XYZ file of N, CA and C in Angstrom:
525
model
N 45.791 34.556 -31.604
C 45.698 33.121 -31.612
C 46.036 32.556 -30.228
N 46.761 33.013 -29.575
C 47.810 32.494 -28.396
C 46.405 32.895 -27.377
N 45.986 34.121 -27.414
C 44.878 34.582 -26.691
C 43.638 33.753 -26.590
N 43.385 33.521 -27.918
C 42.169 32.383 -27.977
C 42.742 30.784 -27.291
N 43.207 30.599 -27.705
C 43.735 29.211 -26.706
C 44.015 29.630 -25.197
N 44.418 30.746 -24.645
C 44.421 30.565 -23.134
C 43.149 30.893 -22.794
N 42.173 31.216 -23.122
C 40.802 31.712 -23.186
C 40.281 29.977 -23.279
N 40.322 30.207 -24.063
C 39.454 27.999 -24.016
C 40.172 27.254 -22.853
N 41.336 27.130 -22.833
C 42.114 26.854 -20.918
C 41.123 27.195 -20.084
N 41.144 28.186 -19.761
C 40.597 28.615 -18.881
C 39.347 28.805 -18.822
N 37.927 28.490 -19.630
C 36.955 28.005 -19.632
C 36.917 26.567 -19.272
N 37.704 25.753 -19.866
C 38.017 24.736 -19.602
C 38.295 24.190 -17.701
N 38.775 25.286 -17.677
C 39.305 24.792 -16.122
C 37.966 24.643 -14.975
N 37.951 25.882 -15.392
C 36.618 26.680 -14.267
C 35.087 25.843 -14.961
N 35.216 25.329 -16.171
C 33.761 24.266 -16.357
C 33.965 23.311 -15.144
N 35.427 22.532 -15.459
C 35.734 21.549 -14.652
C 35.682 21.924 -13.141
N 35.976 22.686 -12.767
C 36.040 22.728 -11.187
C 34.313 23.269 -10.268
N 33.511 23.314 -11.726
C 32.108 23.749 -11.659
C 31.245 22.250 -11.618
N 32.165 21.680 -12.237
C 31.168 20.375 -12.673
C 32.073 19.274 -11.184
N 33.297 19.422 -10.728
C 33.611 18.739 -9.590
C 32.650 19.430 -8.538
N 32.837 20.132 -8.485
C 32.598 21.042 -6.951
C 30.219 19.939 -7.206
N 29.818 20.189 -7.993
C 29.131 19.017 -8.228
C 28.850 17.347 -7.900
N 29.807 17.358 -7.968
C 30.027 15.851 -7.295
C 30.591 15.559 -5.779
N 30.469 16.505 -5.204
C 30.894 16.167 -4.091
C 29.554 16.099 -3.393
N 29.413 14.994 -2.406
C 27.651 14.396 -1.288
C 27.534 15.531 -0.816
N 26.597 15.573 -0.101
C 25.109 16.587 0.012
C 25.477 16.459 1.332
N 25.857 17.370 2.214
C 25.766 17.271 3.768
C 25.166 18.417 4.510
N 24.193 17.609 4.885
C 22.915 18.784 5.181
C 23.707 19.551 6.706
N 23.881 18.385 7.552
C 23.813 18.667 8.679
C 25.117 18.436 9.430
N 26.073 16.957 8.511
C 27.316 16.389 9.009
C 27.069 15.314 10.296
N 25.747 15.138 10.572
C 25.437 14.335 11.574
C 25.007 12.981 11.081
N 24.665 11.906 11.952
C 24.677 10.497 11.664
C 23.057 10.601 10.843
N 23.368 9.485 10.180
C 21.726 9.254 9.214
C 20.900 8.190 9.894
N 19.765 8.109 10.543
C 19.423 7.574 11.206
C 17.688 6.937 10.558
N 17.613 6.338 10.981
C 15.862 5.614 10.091
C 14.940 4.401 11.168
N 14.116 4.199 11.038
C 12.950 3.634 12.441
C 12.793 2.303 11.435
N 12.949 1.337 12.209
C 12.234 -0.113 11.210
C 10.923 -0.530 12.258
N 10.569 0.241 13.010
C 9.509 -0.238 13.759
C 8.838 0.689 14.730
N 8.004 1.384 14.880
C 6.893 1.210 13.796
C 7.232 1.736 12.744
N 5.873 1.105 11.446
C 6.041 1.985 9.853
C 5.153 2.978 10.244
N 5.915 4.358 9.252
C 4.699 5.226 8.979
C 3.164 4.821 9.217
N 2.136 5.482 9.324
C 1.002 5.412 9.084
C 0.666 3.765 10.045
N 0.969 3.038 10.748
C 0.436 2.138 11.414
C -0.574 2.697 12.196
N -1.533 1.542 12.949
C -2.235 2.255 14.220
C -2.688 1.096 14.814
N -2.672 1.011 16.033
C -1.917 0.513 17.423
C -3.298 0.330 18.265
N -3.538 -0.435 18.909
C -4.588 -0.407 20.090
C -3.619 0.111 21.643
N -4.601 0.409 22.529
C -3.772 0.794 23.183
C -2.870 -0.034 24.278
N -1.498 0.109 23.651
C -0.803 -1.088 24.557
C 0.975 -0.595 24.553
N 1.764 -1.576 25.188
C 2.993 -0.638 24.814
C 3.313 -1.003 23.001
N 4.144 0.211 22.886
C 4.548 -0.129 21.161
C 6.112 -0.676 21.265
N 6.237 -1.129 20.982
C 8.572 -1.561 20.634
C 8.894 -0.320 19.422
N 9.589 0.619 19.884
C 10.141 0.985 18.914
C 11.933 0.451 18.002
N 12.070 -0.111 17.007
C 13.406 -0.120 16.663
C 13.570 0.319 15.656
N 15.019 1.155 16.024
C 15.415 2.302 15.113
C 17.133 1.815 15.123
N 17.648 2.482 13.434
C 19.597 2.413 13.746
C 19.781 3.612 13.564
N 21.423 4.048 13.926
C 22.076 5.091 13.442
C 23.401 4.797 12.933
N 24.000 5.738 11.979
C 24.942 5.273 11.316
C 25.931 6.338 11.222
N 27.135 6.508 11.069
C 27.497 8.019 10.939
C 29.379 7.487 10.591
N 30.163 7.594 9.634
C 31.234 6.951 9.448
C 32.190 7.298 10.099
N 31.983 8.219 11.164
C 32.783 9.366 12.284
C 32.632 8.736 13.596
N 32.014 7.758 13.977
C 31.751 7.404 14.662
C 30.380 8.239 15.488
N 29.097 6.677 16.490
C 28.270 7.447 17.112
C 28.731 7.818 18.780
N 28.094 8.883 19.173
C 28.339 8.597 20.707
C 26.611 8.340 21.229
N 26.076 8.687 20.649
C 24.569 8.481 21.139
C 23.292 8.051 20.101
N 21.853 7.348 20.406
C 20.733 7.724 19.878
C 19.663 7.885 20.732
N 18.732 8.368 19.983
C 17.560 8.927 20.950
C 16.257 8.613 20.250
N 15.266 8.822 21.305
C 14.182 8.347 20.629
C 12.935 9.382 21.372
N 12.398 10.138 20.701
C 11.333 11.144 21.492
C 10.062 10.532 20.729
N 8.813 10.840 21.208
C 7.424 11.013 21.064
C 7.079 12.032 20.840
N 6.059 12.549 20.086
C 5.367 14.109 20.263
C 6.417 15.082 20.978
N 7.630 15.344 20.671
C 8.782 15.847 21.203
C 9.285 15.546 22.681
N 8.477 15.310 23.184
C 9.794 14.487 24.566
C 10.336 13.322 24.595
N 11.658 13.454 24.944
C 13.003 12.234 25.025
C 11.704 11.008 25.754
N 11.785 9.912 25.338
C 11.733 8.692 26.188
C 12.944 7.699 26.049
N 13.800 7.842 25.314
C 14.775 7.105 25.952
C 16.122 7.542 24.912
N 17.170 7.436 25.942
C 18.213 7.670 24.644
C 19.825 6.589 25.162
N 20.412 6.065 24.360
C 21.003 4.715 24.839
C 22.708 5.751 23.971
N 23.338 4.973 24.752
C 25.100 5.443 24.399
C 24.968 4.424 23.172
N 26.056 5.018 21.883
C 26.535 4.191 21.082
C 27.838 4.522 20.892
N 28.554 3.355 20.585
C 29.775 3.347 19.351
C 30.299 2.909 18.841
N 31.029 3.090 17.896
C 31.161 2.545 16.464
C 30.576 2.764 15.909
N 30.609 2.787 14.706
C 30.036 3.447 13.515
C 27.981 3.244 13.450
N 28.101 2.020 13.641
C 26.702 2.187 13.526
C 25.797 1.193 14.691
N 24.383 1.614 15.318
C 23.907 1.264 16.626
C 22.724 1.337 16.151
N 22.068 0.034 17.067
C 20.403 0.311 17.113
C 19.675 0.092 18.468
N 18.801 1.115 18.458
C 18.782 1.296 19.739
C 16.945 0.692 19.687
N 16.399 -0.247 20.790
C 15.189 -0.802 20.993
C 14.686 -0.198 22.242
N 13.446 0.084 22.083
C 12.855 0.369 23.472
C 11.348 0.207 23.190
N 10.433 0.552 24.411
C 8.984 -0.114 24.496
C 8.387 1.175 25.065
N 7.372 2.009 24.233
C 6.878 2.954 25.182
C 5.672 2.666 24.884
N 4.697 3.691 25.992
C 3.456 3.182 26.244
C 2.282 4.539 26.098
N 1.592 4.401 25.350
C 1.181 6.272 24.865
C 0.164 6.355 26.323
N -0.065 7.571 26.735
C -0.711 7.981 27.687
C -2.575 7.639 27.104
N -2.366 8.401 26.270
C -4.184 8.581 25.608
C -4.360 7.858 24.008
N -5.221 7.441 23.655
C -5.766 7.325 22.322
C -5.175 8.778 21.555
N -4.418 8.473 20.383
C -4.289 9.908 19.169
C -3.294 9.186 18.335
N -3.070 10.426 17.823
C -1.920 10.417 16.836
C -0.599 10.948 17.065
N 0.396 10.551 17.063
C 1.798 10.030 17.474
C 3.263 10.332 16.698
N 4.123 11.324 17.197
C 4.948 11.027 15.827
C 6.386 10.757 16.746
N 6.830 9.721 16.159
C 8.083 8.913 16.784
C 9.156 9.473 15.687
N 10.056 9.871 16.689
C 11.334 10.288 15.742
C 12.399 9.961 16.532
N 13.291 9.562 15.927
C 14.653 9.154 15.951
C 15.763 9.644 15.411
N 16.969 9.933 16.282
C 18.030 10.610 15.558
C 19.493 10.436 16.500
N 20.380 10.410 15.510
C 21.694 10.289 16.814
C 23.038 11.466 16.620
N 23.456 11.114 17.210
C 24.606 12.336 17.725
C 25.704 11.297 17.346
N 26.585 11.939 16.482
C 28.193 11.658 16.295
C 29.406 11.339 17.472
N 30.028 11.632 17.369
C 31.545 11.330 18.100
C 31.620 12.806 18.794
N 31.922 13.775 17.436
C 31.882 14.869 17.716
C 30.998 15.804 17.474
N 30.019 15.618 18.280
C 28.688 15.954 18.906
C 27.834 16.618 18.138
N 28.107 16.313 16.686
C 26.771 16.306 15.723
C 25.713 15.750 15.679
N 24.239 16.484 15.660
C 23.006 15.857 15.966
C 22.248 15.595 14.442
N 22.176 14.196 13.919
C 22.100 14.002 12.722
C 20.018 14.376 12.528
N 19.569 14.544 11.158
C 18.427 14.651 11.088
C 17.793 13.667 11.719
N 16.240 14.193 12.230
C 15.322 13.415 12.721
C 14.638 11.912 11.771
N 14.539 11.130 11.755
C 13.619 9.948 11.297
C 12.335 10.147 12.035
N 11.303 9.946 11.254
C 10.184 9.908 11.958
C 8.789 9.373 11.178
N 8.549 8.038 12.339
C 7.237 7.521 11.930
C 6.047 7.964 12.394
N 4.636 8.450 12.131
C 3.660 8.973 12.479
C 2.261 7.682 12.349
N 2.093 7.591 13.839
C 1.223 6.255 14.073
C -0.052 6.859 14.444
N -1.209 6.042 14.554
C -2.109 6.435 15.653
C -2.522 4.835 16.505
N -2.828 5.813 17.511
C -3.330 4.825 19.194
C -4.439 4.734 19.360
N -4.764 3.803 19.680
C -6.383 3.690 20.003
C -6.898 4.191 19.465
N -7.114 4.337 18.065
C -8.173 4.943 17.823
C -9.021 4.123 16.855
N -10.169 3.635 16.874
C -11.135 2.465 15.783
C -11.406 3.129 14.754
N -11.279 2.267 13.958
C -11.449 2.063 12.718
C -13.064 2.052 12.516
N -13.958 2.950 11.533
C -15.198 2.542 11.180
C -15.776 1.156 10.540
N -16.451 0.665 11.006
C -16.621 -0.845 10.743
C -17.678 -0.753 9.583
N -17.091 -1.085 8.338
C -18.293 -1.093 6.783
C -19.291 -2.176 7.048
N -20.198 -1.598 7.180
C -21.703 -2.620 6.921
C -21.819 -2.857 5.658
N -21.869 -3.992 5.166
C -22.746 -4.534 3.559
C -23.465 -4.224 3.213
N -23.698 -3.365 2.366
C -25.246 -2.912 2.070
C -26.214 -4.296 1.095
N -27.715 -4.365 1.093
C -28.427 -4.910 0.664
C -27.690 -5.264 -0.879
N -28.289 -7.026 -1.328
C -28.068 -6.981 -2.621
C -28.983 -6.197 -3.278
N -28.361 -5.700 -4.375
C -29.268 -4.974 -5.475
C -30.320 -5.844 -5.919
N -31.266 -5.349 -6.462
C -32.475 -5.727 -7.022
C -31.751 -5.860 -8.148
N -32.041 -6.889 -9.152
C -32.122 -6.727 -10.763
C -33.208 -5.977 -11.284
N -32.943 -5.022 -12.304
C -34.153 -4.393 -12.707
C -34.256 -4.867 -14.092
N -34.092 -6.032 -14.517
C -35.070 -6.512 -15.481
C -35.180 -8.343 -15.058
N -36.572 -8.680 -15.222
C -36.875 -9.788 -15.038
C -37.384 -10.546 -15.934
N -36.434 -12.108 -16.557
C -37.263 -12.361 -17.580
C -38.800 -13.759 -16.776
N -39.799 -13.164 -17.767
C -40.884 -13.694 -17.553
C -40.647 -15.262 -18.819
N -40.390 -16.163 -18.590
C -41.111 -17.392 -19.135
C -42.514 -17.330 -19.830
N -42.786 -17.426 -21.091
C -44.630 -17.586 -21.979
C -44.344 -18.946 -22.177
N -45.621 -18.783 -21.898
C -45.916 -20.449 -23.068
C -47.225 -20.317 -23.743
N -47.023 -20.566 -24.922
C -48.211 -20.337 -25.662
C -48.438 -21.929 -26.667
N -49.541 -22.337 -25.925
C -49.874 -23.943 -26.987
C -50.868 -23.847 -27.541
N -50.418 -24.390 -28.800
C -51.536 -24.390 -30.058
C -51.513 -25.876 -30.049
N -52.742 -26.419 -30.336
C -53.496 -27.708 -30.338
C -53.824 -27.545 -32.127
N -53.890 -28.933 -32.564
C -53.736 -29.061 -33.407
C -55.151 -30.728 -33.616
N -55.846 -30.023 -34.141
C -57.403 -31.077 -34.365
C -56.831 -32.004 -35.269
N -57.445 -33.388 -34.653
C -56.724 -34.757 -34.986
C -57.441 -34.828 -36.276
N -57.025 -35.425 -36.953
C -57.391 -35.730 -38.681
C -57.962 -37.212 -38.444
N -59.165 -37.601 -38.863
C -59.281 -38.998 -38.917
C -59.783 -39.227 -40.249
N -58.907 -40.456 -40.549
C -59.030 -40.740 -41.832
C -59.312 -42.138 -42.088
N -60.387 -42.500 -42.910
C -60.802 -43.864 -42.573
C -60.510 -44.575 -43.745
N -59.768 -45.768 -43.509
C -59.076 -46.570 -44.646
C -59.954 -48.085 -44.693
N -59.691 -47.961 -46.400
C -60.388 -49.641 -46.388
C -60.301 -50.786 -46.006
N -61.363 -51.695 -45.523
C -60.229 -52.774 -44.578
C -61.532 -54.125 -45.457
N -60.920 -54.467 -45.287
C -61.596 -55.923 -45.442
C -63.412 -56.024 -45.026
N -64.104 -56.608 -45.676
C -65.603 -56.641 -45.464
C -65.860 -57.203 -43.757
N -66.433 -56.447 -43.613
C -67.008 -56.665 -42.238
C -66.133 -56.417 -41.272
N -65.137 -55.553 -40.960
C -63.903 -54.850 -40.852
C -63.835 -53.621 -40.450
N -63.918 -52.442 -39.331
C -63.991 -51.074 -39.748
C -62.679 -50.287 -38.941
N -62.136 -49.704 -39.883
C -60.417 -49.765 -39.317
C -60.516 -47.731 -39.223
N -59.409 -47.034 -38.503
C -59.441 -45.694 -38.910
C -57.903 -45.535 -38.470
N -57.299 -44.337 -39.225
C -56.090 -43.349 -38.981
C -55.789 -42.885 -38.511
N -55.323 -42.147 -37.382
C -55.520 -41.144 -36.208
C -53.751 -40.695 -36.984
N -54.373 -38.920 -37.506
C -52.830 -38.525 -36.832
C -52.980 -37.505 -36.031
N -51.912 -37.271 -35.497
C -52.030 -35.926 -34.489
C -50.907 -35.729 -34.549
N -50.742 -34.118 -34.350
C -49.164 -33.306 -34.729
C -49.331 -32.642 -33.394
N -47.516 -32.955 -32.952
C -47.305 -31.788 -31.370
C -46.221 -31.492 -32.127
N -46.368 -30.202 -31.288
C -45.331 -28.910 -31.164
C -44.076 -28.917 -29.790
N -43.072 -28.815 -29.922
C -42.573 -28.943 -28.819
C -42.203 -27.700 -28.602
N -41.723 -27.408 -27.077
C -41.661 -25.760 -26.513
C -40.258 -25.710 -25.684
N -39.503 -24.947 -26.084
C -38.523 -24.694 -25.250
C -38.229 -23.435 -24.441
């Protein structure tokens, strides 16, 4: 009996320290979390300079963020305090496609994951032509079909020396 109860304890314990060890955040890297508000994903750009703005955040404090293109640095600015946003203006060399990433470095010199928006430059858009209206393929045809109808004359009595007549005639109307 005594056995079975320290046996359930101790399932008991080790569930619990299975189901804490669970709840503790997800730290991929221990570095600052960083995200781009400018450009969005998937934009595309004529060719001119772009503004990039991006923050970083990290509760350890930052000492830096950075900002690369197609992997080379174009600019990277000191931060600190907990959280920084860093603005800058770059200018793509050629018409393509682009991937801007952003990321910052801690206090103690953790390099947090990359952010990254993927743009394209100069490059046009196919311009949709309207195609022709459709034909209707059924057409209604309008008939008209008139039936005439021979006048009836009918000759009524009139007074001597008098000669009077009836005319009727029937129409049809057509809609």
């Amino acid at each position: 009996m005594n056995r079975t109860i320290h046996i359930c304890i101790l399932s008991l314990c080790i569930l619990s320290v299975l189901f804490l060890a669970g709840c503790t955040p997800d730290s991929k890297t221990g570095g600052p979390a960083s995200w781009i508000d400018k450009p969005h994903n998937g934009s595309s750009f004529d060719m001119q300079n772009i503004q990039v703005i991006a923050h970083s955040n990290d509760p350890n404090g930052l000492a830096q963020v950075e900002i690369s293109v197609n992997g080379q640095v174009v600019d990277t600015q000191p931060a600190s305090g907990t959280f920084a946003q860093i603005s800058t203006s770059w200018t793509p060399a050629k018409a393509g496609n682009y991937a801007v990433r952003v990321r910052g470095q801690n206090a103690a010199g953790a390099w947090g994951e990359y952010a990254e928006a993927n743009i394209q430059v100069g490059v046009e858009t196919p311009t949709t032509i309207p195609s022709d209206t459709p034909t209707p393929t059924t057409t209604a045809t309008p008939t008209l079909t008139a039936t005439l109808t021979t006048p009836t004359i009918t000759p009524t009595p009139a007074k001597a020396g008098a000669l009077s007549f009836k005319i009727n005639v029937s129409t049809k109307q057509f809609y």
